Amino acid sequence: MVGETTGLNCRTCGAAIDLRGLTHTRTVVCSSCGTIQDPHDPTVRILQEAWARMRITPTIPIGTRGTVDGHRYDVIGFQYRTIEVEGETYGWNEYVLFNPYYGFKYLSEYDGHWNLVTPLQALPEMAPGRTSAARYAGKRFRHFQSADAATAYVLGEFPWRVRAGDVVHTADYVAPPEMLSAERTEEETTWSHGRYVDGRDIWTMFKMPGSAPRARGIFADQPSPWAGRTGRFWRGFTVLALVLLVVMGLRFATASRKPIFAGAYSFRPGTGEPSFVTEPFAVEGSRPTTVEVAFDTNLSNNWTYFNVALVSMDSGSALDFGKEVSYYFGRDSDGNWTEGSRRGAVRIPSVDPGSYYLRVEPETDARSRTAVNYQLTVREDVPTWWPYLVILGLLAVPPVLVTMRAASFETKRWQESDHAG
Amino acid sequence: MLRAIYLVLGLAVVGSGALGEYRGWFLSRPAQLQNVPKSIRDNPGAWRSLYANSPRTFGGK
């Protein structure tokens, strides 16, 4: 039954016109001369003759048959519509699809973006809120754009009386990949529901030759390729962060932090040779470990610099390092203040097991007459927390990038709307 | 797919990072000196650190 046609001849040029929309067709446009006619008037009344000199070739030719949502539809009409936004004219194609059992559907095409549009039988509910929105089938559609759409070119059959120059006020609401559109005239408001369809799927539906035109830009209801990924990546990040937390917890819980040397010392500048060596101590275990050398001082508005060498008694080599410890405090117009710390520590990685001693040479302000008393403590197997923070930062990079890409996509989408910042 | 790759690579980062912390890969290693004289134990002042006697300027607010 689908595809049966009746016919008539154009009153202006005499060309044969097929009627595919049966009795539903209110207007038919001659594909040869563009004359708009009423097929139900016995005299084939001319509604508008060759109103436009321009010729627009539909991407999907009139008469093409396709399978949409499992049913066969014929492309029976085509119109080119335009809107003007901030002095610039934008145009898009609309196709009328017809199946005698399932009625009409429409296809819209803009810069390679396609929407399959179905007229709504139920009215969407206008949602309250600062930004205009509509609610339909449990979904909230945000207002995207309102404009006056003019019909600039028509071809084929239409289930309404169409004229070039027809103007309706349109309002689009989006919830990608869906869109609600309201078309208002003085007489009525009609609502339709659009679903974004990839151009390749359109080509498959209508068995079109070649490949679909490449989509340019981002369309109002185009689904974001990043939308679902953002949540998935952050959930993945949460899992990895928890794993990291467990690993860190295990490391800190099992690290021995065993003191392998401790000694109390005092230093007063100008009282002889400041350097000394400690008693030997052993770094135990069977693997290299992190060793911490810590100084707990009684510094008071003073500094001390400790030149230290960790000397191996086994190999005769030394690891040479220094540590400044300074602590100042006072009171000024801002109140009490402190600076620095009385404690300082150095961590040395990968110290092999064996016997060691420290050579320590403290320095301080030569004018200082106060003795610096300090406790020197050496521990082995001391964990460090900040590498875990670095790892956490690295883990956050992919989800942050995905979030930024998703945000960028949405920014570009809404740049085309009435709500562009 | 991307998320799976992220999870696998993420676990690799956690594993290698934790191993790196355990082995001290993230810490800078002090300068290593060879053949330190044994006499240093008897006369510590006869040997100077690489960093000894450099100008120090520390001070409070």
Short mmCIF file of C-alpha atoms in Angstrom, two decimals:
data_model
loop_
_atom_site.label_atom_id
_atom_site.label_comp_id
_atom_site.label_asym_id
_atom_site.label_seq_id
_atom_site.Cartn_x
_atom_site.Cartn_y
_atom_site.Cartn_z
CA MET A 1 0.00 0.00 0.00
CA VAL A 2 2.87 2.32 0.82
CA GLY A 3 3.95 4.23 -2.22
CA GLU A 4 0.70 4.12 -4.13
CA THR A 5 0.25 7.37 -5.92
CA THR A 6 -2.40 9.25 -7.76
CA GLY A 7 -1.62 12.04 -10.15
CA LEU A 8 -2.55 15.35 -11.70
CA ASN A 9 -0.96 17.79 -14.08
CA CYS A 10 0.50 21.17 -13.14
CA ARG A 11 -1.84 23.90 -14.27
CA THR A 12 1.05 26.19 -15.11
CA CYS A 13 3.53 23.99 -16.96
CA GLY A 14 1.53 20.80 -17.50
CA ALA A 15 4.14 18.57 -15.87
CA ALA A 16 2.83 15.39 -14.27
CA ILE A 17 2.62 15.57 -10.47
CA ASP A 18 2.47 12.42 -8.35
CA LEU A 19 0.40 12.54 -5.17
CA ARG A 20 1.87 10.26 -2.48
CA GLY A 21 0.13 11.69 0.56
CA LEU A 22 -3.28 10.57 -0.70
CA THR A 23 -6.13 12.58 0.81
CA HIS A 24 -3.85 14.03 3.53
CA THR A 25 -2.13 16.31 1.05
CA ARG A 26 -3.34 19.88 1.35
CA THR A 27 -0.72 21.45 -0.86
CA VAL A 28 1.39 20.17 -3.69
CA VAL A 29 4.29 21.97 -5.30
CA CYS A 30 5.21 21.27 -8.92
CA SER A 31 8.79 20.06 -8.96
CA SER A 32 9.21 21.45 -12.50
CA CYS A 33 8.07 25.05 -12.13
CA GLY A 34 7.55 25.46 -8.38
CA THR A 35 3.88 26.39 -8.64
CA ILE A 36 2.00 25.69 -5.40
CA GLN A 37 -1.40 24.10 -5.98
CA ASP A 38 -4.33 22.58 -4.10
CA PRO A 39 -4.92 19.00 -5.28
CA HIS A 40 -8.44 18.88 -3.82
CA ASP A 41 -9.78 21.79 -5.78
CA PRO A 42 -11.36 20.38 -8.96
CA THR A 43 -9.91 23.27 -10.91
CA VAL A 44 -6.46 22.77 -9.36
CA ARG A 45 -6.41 26.22 -7.90
CA ILE A 46 -3.10 27.97 -8.02
CA LEU A 47 -2.14 29.18 -4.59
CA GLN A 48 1.04 30.83 -5.62
CA GLU A 49 2.79 30.72 -8.94
CA ALA A 50 6.51 30.23 -9.33
CA TRP A 51 7.04 32.38 -6.26
CA ALA A 52 10.67 31.86 -6.06
CA ARG A 53 13.30 31.91 -8.71
CA MET A 54 15.72 30.05 -6.49
CA ARG A 55 16.04 26.34 -6.79
CA ILE A 56 17.16 24.30 -3.83
CA THR A 57 17.92 20.63 -4.34
CA PRO A 58 16.89 18.51 -1.36
CA THR A 59 19.66 16.31 0.00
CA ILE A 60 17.13 13.46 0.07
CA PRO A 61 15.14 13.59 -3.18
CA ILE A 62 11.34 13.70 -3.10
CA GLY A 63 9.98 10.20 -3.61
CA THR A 64 12.81 8.48 -1.74
CA ARG A 65 11.57 5.64 0.39
CA GLY A 66 13.19 4.78 3.71
CA THR A 67 12.71 2.72 6.84
CA VAL A 68 12.13 4.85 9.90
CA ASP A 69 11.58 3.24 13.30
CA GLY A 70 10.85 -0.04 11.52
CA HIS A 71 8.24 1.38 9.14
CA ARG A 72 8.49 2.46 5.55
CA TYR A 73 8.10 6.14 4.87
CA ASP A 74 8.12 8.12 1.62
CA VAL A 75 9.72 11.54 1.39
CA ILE A 76 6.81 13.53 -0.04
CA GLY A 77 7.64 17.16 0.76
CA PHE A 78 10.54 19.48 1.29
CA GLN A 79 10.82 22.99 2.59
CA TYR A 80 13.72 25.31 3.25
CA ARG A 81 13.17 27.52 6.26
CA THR A 82 15.17 30.40 7.62
CA ILE A 83 15.52 32.36 10.82
CA GLU A 84 17.29 35.61 11.41
CA VAL A 85 19.43 35.95 14.50
CA GLU A 86 21.34 39.16 15.19
CA GLY A 87 21.12 40.18 11.56
CA GLU A 88 22.38 36.85 10.24
CA THR A 89 20.15 34.43 8.34
CA TYR A 90 20.35 30.73 9.12
CA GLY A 91 18.53 28.16 6.98
CA TRP A 92 17.70 24.50 7.30
CA ASN A 93 15.91 21.81 5.31
CA GLU A 94 12.78 20.02 6.42
CA TYR A 95 11.40 16.89 4.83
CA VAL A 96 7.85 15.57 5.07
CA LEU A 97 7.74 11.78 5.51
CA PHE A 98 4.52 9.87 5.02
CA ASN A 99 3.25 6.39 5.76
CA PRO A 100 -0.47 5.81 5.14
CA TYR A 101 -0.81 3.76 8.36
CA TYR A 102 1.46 5.73 10.68
CA GLY A 103 0.94 9.21 9.30
CA PHE A 104 3.54 11.95 9.05
CA LYS A 105 7.01 12.38 10.40
CA TYR A 106 9.50 15.09 9.57
CA LEU A 107 13.22 15.24 9.13
CA SER A 108 15.20 18.38 9.72
CA GLU A 109 18.69 18.90 8.33
CA TYR A 110 21.12 21.63 9.31
CA ASP A 111 24.83 21.60 8.42
CA GLY A 112 24.90 17.81 8.38
CA HIS A 113 22.90 17.48 11.62
CA TRP A 114 19.64 15.52 11.36
CA ASN A 115 16.59 15.32 13.58
CA LEU A 116 13.69 12.95 13.21
CA VAL A 117 10.62 14.90 14.25
CA THR A 118 7.23 13.58 15.35
CA PRO A 119 4.23 15.81 16.07
CA LEU A 120 3.18 15.64 19.72
CA GLN A 121 -0.33 14.67 20.73
CA ALA A 122 0.17 15.74 24.36
CA LEU A 123 1.20 19.19 25.48
CA PRO A 124 4.51 19.52 27.33
CA GLU A 125 4.32 21.07 30.74
CA MET A 126 6.11 24.36 31.16
CA ALA A 127 8.47 23.94 34.10
CA PRO A 128 8.79 26.73 36.65
CA GLY A 129 12.21 28.23 37.18
CA ARG A 130 14.47 31.12 36.36
CA THR A 131 15.34 29.65 32.97
CA SER A 132 12.44 28.70 30.78
CA ALA A 133 12.07 24.95 30.44
CA ALA A 134 9.52 22.38 29.35
CA ARG A 135 8.86 18.97 30.82
CA TYR A 136 7.77 16.09 28.64
CA ALA A 137 7.77 12.32 29.21
CA GLY A 138 9.56 12.82 32.51
CA LYS A 139 12.39 14.80 30.96
CA ARG A 140 13.28 18.43 31.48
CA PHE A 141 14.02 20.31 28.27
CA ARG A 142 15.92 23.61 28.63
CA HIS A 143 14.96 26.50 26.43
CA PHE A 144 17.52 26.91 23.67
CA GLN A 145 16.34 29.42 21.13
CA SER A 146 13.27 31.33 20.01
CA ALA A 147 12.95 32.94 16.60
CA ASP A 148 10.60 33.68 13.75
CA ALA A 149 11.00 30.98 11.11
CA ALA A 150 10.07 31.80 7.54
CA THR A 151 9.39 29.28 4.80
CA ALA A 152 11.64 30.24 1.91
CA TYR A 153 11.21 27.38 -0.52
CA VAL A 154 8.84 24.42 -0.83
CA LEU A 155 8.68 21.33 -2.97
CA GLY A 156 6.34 18.30 -3.04
CA GLU A 157 3.31 17.67 -0.85
CA PHE A 158 2.35 19.05 2.53
CA PRO A 159 -0.41 18.14 4.96
CA TRP A 160 -1.09 21.85 5.52
CA ARG A 161 -1.52 24.84 3.26
CA VAL A 162 2.02 26.01 2.75
CA ARG A 163 3.16 29.24 1.15
CA ALA A 164 6.54 30.71 0.64
CA GLY A 165 6.91 33.50 3.13
CA ASP A 166 4.86 31.75 5.84
CA VAL A 167 6.22 32.86 9.20
CA VAL A 168 5.78 31.09 12.53
CA HIS A 169 7.30 31.84 15.92
CA THR A 170 9.41 28.91 17.03
CA ALA A 171 10.78 27.98 20.42
CA ASP A 172 13.21 25.09 20.84
CA TYR A 173 13.88 23.24 24.09
CA VAL A 174 16.65 20.68 24.35
CA ALA A 175 17.53 17.64 26.41
CA PRO A 176 20.16 16.02 24.17
CA PRO A 177 19.66 13.91 22.14
CA GLU A 178 16.06 15.12 22.15
CA MET A 179 14.40 18.40 21.35
CA LEU A 180 10.95 19.88 21.77
CA SER A 181 9.84 22.52 19.31
CA ALA A 182 6.84 24.79 19.55
CA GLU A 183 5.56 26.58 16.46
CA ARG A 184 3.14 29.36 17.20
CA THR A 185 0.86 31.19 14.83
CA GLU A 186 -1.99 33.48 15.73
CA GLU A 187 -4.36 30.53 15.45
CA GLU A 188 -2.53 27.67 17.11
CA THR A 189 0.58 26.27 18.74
CA THR A 190 1.89 22.93 17.59
CA TRP A 191 4.49 20.95 19.48
CA SER A 192 6.83 18.36 18.05
CA HIS A 193 9.47 16.08 19.45
CA GLY A 194 12.80 15.72 17.68
CA ARG A 195 15.43 13.03 18.12
CA TYR A 196 18.99 13.61 16.92
CA VAL A 197 20.02 11.05 14.31
CA ASP A 198 23.52 10.61 12.99
CA GLY A 199 23.83 11.39 9.27
CA ARG A 200 25.20 7.90 8.62
CA ASP A 201 22.01 6.41 10.07
CA ILE A 202 19.92 8.64 7.81
CA TRP A 203 21.93 7.38 4.83
CA THR A 204 21.25 3.81 5.93
CA MET A 205 17.53 4.47 6.53
CA PHE A 206 17.00 5.90 3.06
CA LYS A 207 19.63 3.79 1.28
CA MET A 208 21.27 6.94 0.01
CA PRO A 209 24.26 6.65 -2.30
CA GLY A 210 27.65 7.83 -1.09
CA SER A 211 28.16 9.08 2.42
CA ALA A 212 26.34 11.58 4.58
CA PRO A 213 27.64 15.16 4.55
CA ARG A 214 29.99 15.78 7.44
CA ALA A 215 28.26 17.55 10.32
CA ARG A 216 29.68 20.99 11.03
CA GLY A 217 29.65 22.63 14.45
CA ILE A 218 27.57 21.40 17.36
CA PHE A 219 23.79 21.20 17.04
CA ALA A 220 21.32 22.13 19.77
CA ASP A 221 20.37 18.55 20.70
CA GLN A 222 23.49 16.79 19.49
CA PRO A 223 24.48 14.27 22.17
CA SER A 224 27.80 15.09 23.75
CA PRO A 225 30.35 12.30 23.27
CA TRP A 226 31.72 13.26 26.69
CA ALA A 227 28.47 13.45 28.65
CA GLY A 228 28.36 9.88 29.95
CA ARG A 229 32.11 9.59 30.19
CA THR A 230 32.52 12.35 32.76
CA GLY A 231 30.64 10.43 35.45
CA ARG A 232 32.25 7.13 34.50
CA PHE A 233 35.74 8.61 34.72
CA TRP A 234 35.09 10.24 38.09
CA ARG A 235 33.67 6.98 39.42
CA GLY A 236 36.84 5.29 38.15
CA PHE A 237 38.89 7.97 39.87
CA THR A 238 37.04 7.30 43.13
CA VAL A 239 37.85 3.59 42.88
CA LEU A 240 41.54 4.30 42.17
CA ALA A 241 41.70 6.89 44.96
CA LEU A 242 40.30 4.32 47.39
CA VAL A 243 42.84 1.75 46.22
CA LEU A 244 45.58 4.37 46.70
CA LEU A 245 44.25 5.17 50.17
CA VAL A 246 44.35 1.49 51.11
CA VAL A 247 47.90 1.08 49.74
CA MET A 248 49.02 4.22 51.58
CA GLY A 249 47.32 3.05 54.77
CA LEU A 250 49.06 -0.32 54.55
CA ARG A 251 52.41 1.33 53.91
CA PHE A 252 52.09 3.72 56.84
CA ALA A 253 50.74 0.98 59.10
CA THR A 254 53.55 -1.43 58.34
CA ALA A 255 56.50 1.02 58.12
CA SER A 256 58.74 0.37 61.14
CA ARG A 257 60.13 3.93 61.59
CA LYS A 258 62.58 2.18 63.86
CA PRO A 259 65.04 4.44 65.70
CA ILE A 260 68.55 3.16 64.97
CA PHE A 261 70.44 5.99 66.61
CA ALA A 262 69.69 8.77 69.05
CA GLY A 263 71.94 11.24 70.79
CA ALA A 264 71.72 14.56 72.61
CA TYR A 265 74.24 17.27 71.73
CA SER A 266 75.03 20.88 72.46
CA PHE A 267 76.79 23.46 70.32
CA ARG A 268 78.08 26.90 71.20
CA PRO A 269 79.92 28.84 68.50
CA GLY A 270 83.48 29.88 69.16
CA THR A 271 84.22 27.06 71.53
CA GLY A 272 86.53 24.88 69.50
CA GLU A 273 86.03 22.40 66.71
CA PRO A 274 82.30 22.00 66.14
CA SER A 275 82.42 18.78 64.12
CA PHE A 276 82.12 15.36 65.68
CA VAL A 277 81.25 11.81 64.74
CA THR A 278 78.57 9.62 66.32
CA GLU A 279 78.81 6.12 67.55
CA PRO A 280 78.27 3.53 64.79
CA PHE A 281 74.77 2.25 64.19
CA ALA A 282 73.29 -0.39 61.92
CA VAL A 283 70.79 -0.06 59.13
CA GLU A 284 69.08 -3.41 59.33
CA GLY A 285 67.05 -5.52 56.99
CA SER A 286 67.78 -7.15 53.67
CA ARG A 287 66.89 -4.34 51.28
CA PRO A 288 67.75 -0.66 50.81
CA THR A 289 65.54 1.54 52.93
CA THR A 290 64.69 5.18 53.51
CA VAL A 291 66.60 6.67 56.44
CA GLU A 292 65.52 9.84 58.23
CA VAL A 293 67.99 12.03 60.12
CA ALA A 294 66.09 14.44 62.38
CA PHE A 295 67.20 17.36 64.54
CA ASP A 296 65.04 18.54 67.44
CA THR A 297 66.53 21.78 68.73
CA ASN A 298 65.87 24.43 71.35
CA LEU A 299 66.44 27.27 68.86
CA SER A 300 65.07 30.63 69.86
CA ASN A 301 65.25 33.42 67.30
CA ASN A 302 68.27 31.76 65.79
CA TRP A 303 69.35 29.33 63.13
CA THR A 304 71.64 26.35 62.87
CA TYR A 305 72.91 24.66 59.77
CA PHE A 306 73.90 21.03 60.16
CA ASN A 307 76.48 19.71 57.71
CA VAL A 308 76.07 15.95 57.85
CA ALA A 309 77.78 12.99 56.24
CA LEU A 310 76.33 9.50 56.58
CA VAL A 311 79.49 7.44 56.37
CA SER A 312 79.43 3.74 55.57
CA MET A 313 81.88 1.77 57.68
CA ASP A 314 81.69 -1.07 55.16
CA SER A 315 82.41 0.73 51.87
CA GLY A 316 84.09 3.92 53.04
CA SER A 317 81.67 6.04 51.03
CA ALA A 318 79.63 8.90 52.44
CA LEU A 319 76.36 10.59 51.62
CA ASP A 320 76.90 14.30 52.19
CA PHE A 321 73.98 16.59 52.93
CA GLY A 322 72.94 19.57 55.00
CA LYS A 323 69.90 20.77 56.87
CA GLU A 324 68.99 24.23 58.04
CA VAL A 325 66.85 24.55 61.13
CA SER A 326 65.65 27.99 62.16
CA TYR A 327 63.00 29.28 64.46
CA TYR A 328 61.96 32.86 65.05
CA PHE A 329 59.09 34.42 66.90
CA GLY A 330 57.95 37.82 68.06
CA ARG A 331 55.11 40.25 68.25
CA ASP A 332 54.26 43.20 66.06
CA SER A 333 51.25 45.27 65.04
CA ASP A 334 49.67 42.13 63.52
CA GLY A 335 50.06 40.22 66.77
CA ASN A 336 52.22 37.24 67.60
CA TRP A 337 54.17 35.62 64.82
CA THR A 338 56.46 32.65 64.38
CA GLU A 339 58.63 31.56 61.51
CA GLY A 340 60.30 28.26 60.84
CA SER A 341 60.44 25.29 63.14
CA ARG A 342 62.66 23.98 65.87
CA ARG A 343 62.64 20.62 64.11
CA GLY A 344 64.19 19.63 60.83
CA ALA A 345 64.67 16.30 59.11
CA VAL A 346 66.29 14.90 55.99
CA ARG A 347 65.22 11.69 54.31
CA ILE A 348 67.81 9.71 52.43
CA PRO A 349 66.52 7.13 49.93
CA SER A 350 67.87 3.67 49.24
CA VAL A 351 70.37 3.29 52.05
CA ASP A 352 71.86 -0.20 51.92
CA PRO A 353 71.88 -2.31 55.08
CA GLY A 354 75.17 -2.05 56.96
CA SER A 355 77.10 -0.16 59.61
CA TYR A 356 77.19 3.63 59.51
CA TYR A 357 78.10 6.64 61.56
CA LEU A 358 77.36 10.32 61.15
CA ARG A 359 79.84 13.16 60.91
CA VAL A 360 78.01 16.28 62.05
CA GLU A 361 79.26 19.83 61.80
CA PRO A 362 76.82 22.44 63.06
CA GLU A 363 77.04 26.13 62.21
CA THR A 364 75.15 29.04 63.65
CA ASP A 365 75.28 32.81 63.85
CA ALA A 366 78.82 33.62 65.01
CA ARG A 367 77.51 36.41 67.24
CA SER A 368 75.27 34.02 69.10
CA ARG A 369 76.39 33.23 72.60
CA THR A 370 73.56 30.86 73.41
CA ALA A 371 74.19 27.14 73.23
CA VAL A 372 72.10 25.19 70.74
CA ASN A 373 70.95 21.97 72.33
CA TYR A 374 69.57 19.35 70.01
CA GLN A 375 68.50 15.77 69.84
CA LEU A 376 69.76 13.83 66.82
CA THR A 377 67.62 10.86 65.84
CA VAL A 378 68.11 8.42 62.97
CA ARG A 379 65.23 6.17 61.89
CA GLU A 380 64.98 3.58 59.16
CA ASP A 381 62.01 2.56 57.00
CA VAL A 382 60.31 5.96 57.18
CA PRO A 383 57.40 6.41 54.73
CA THR A 384 56.84 9.65 52.81
CA TRP A 385 53.30 10.93 52.28
CA TRP A 386 53.72 13.40 49.45
CA PRO A 387 54.39 10.86 46.65
CA TYR A 388 50.86 9.60 47.29
CA LEU A 389 49.57 13.11 46.75
CA VAL A 390 51.46 13.24 43.43
CA ILE A 391 49.93 9.90 42.42
CA LEU A 392 46.47 11.20 43.34
CA GLY A 393 47.10 14.26 41.15
CA LEU A 394 48.17 12.05 38.23
CA LEU A 395 45.04 9.91 38.63
CA ALA A 396 42.89 13.04 38.48
CA VAL A 397 44.33 14.17 35.13
CA PRO A 398 42.15 12.00 32.80
CA PRO A 399 38.81 12.78 34.52
CA VAL A 400 39.70 16.47 34.68
CA LEU A 401 40.51 16.45 30.95
CA VAL A 402 37.25 14.62 30.13
CA THR A 403 35.32 17.09 32.28
CA MET A 404 36.98 20.00 30.49
CA ARG A 405 36.20 18.50 27.07
CA ALA A 406 32.57 17.93 28.12
CA ALA A 407 32.31 21.50 29.41
CA SER A 408 33.87 22.82 26.21
CA PHE A 409 31.33 20.86 24.13
CA GLU A 410 28.43 22.28 26.14
CA THR A 411 29.87 25.79 25.95
CA LYS A 412 30.02 25.53 22.15
CA ARG A 413 26.48 24.14 22.05
CA TRP A 414 25.03 26.96 24.14
CA GLN A 415 27.01 29.62 22.28
CA GLU A 416 24.44 29.13 19.52
CA SER A 417 21.51 29.62 21.88
CA ASP A 418 19.64 32.62 23.21
CA HIS A 419 21.46 32.02 26.49
CA ALA A 420 25.02 32.44 25.25
CA GLY A 421 27.18 34.24 27.79
CA MET B 1 36.84 1.22 26.67
CA LEU B 2 38.60 4.45 27.57
CA ARG B 3 37.49 4.03 31.15
CA ALA B 4 38.87 0.49 31.21
CA ILE B 5 42.20 1.76 29.90
CA TYR B 6 42.11 4.52 32.51
CA LEU B 7 41.47 2.00 35.30
CA VAL B 8 44.27 -0.32 34.14
CA LEU B 9 46.75 2.53 33.72
CA GLY B 10 45.56 4.07 36.99
CA LEU B 11 46.24 0.83 38.86
CA ALA B 12 49.68 0.69 37.22
CA VAL B 13 50.35 4.27 38.40
CA VAL B 14 49.19 3.42 41.93
CA GLY B 15 51.31 0.26 41.98
CA SER B 16 54.48 1.80 40.57
CA GLY B 17 54.01 4.95 42.64
CA ALA B 18 53.61 2.98 45.85
CA LEU B 19 56.66 0.87 44.96
CA GLY B 20 58.57 4.06 44.17
CA GLU B 21 57.72 5.53 47.54
CA TYR B 22 58.69 2.28 49.26
CA ARG B 23 62.04 2.22 47.45
CA GLY B 24 62.62 5.95 47.86
CA TRP B 25 62.57 6.77 44.13
CA PHE B 26 60.86 10.09 44.76
CA LEU B 27 63.53 11.42 47.14
CA SER B 28 66.62 13.15 45.88
CA ARG B 29 69.78 11.34 46.80
CA PRO B 30 72.53 13.35 48.52
CA ALA B 31 75.93 13.72 46.95
CA GLN B 32 77.93 10.54 47.35
CA LEU B 33 81.61 10.73 48.21
CA GLN B 34 83.98 7.79 47.83
CA ASN B 35 87.03 6.84 49.87
CA VAL B 36 86.29 8.84 52.99
CA PRO B 37 89.45 8.57 55.12
CA LYS B 38 89.12 6.30 58.12
CA SER B 39 90.94 8.93 60.21
CA ILE B 40 87.77 10.98 60.15
CA ARG B 41 86.60 9.07 63.21
CA ASP B 42 89.64 10.26 65.15
CA ASN B 43 89.80 13.74 63.68
CA PRO B 44 86.39 14.86 62.36
CA GLY B 45 87.60 18.41 61.79
CA ALA B 46 90.16 17.27 59.22
CA TRP B 47 87.38 16.65 56.69
CA ARG B 48 84.87 19.20 55.53
CA SER B 49 81.43 18.73 54.08
CA LEU B 50 80.77 19.87 50.53
CA TYR B 51 78.40 22.42 51.94
CA ALA B 52 80.49 23.67 54.83
CA ASN B 53 81.49 27.31 55.14
CA SER B 54 79.13 28.60 52.49
CA PRO B 55 77.55 31.94 53.38
CA ARG B 56 74.38 31.55 55.48
CA THR B 57 71.78 34.23 55.72
CA PHE B 58 68.87 33.25 57.87
CA GLY B 59 66.64 35.51 59.80
CA GLY B 60 63.21 36.16 61.15
CA LYS B 61 60.46 38.50 60.10
#
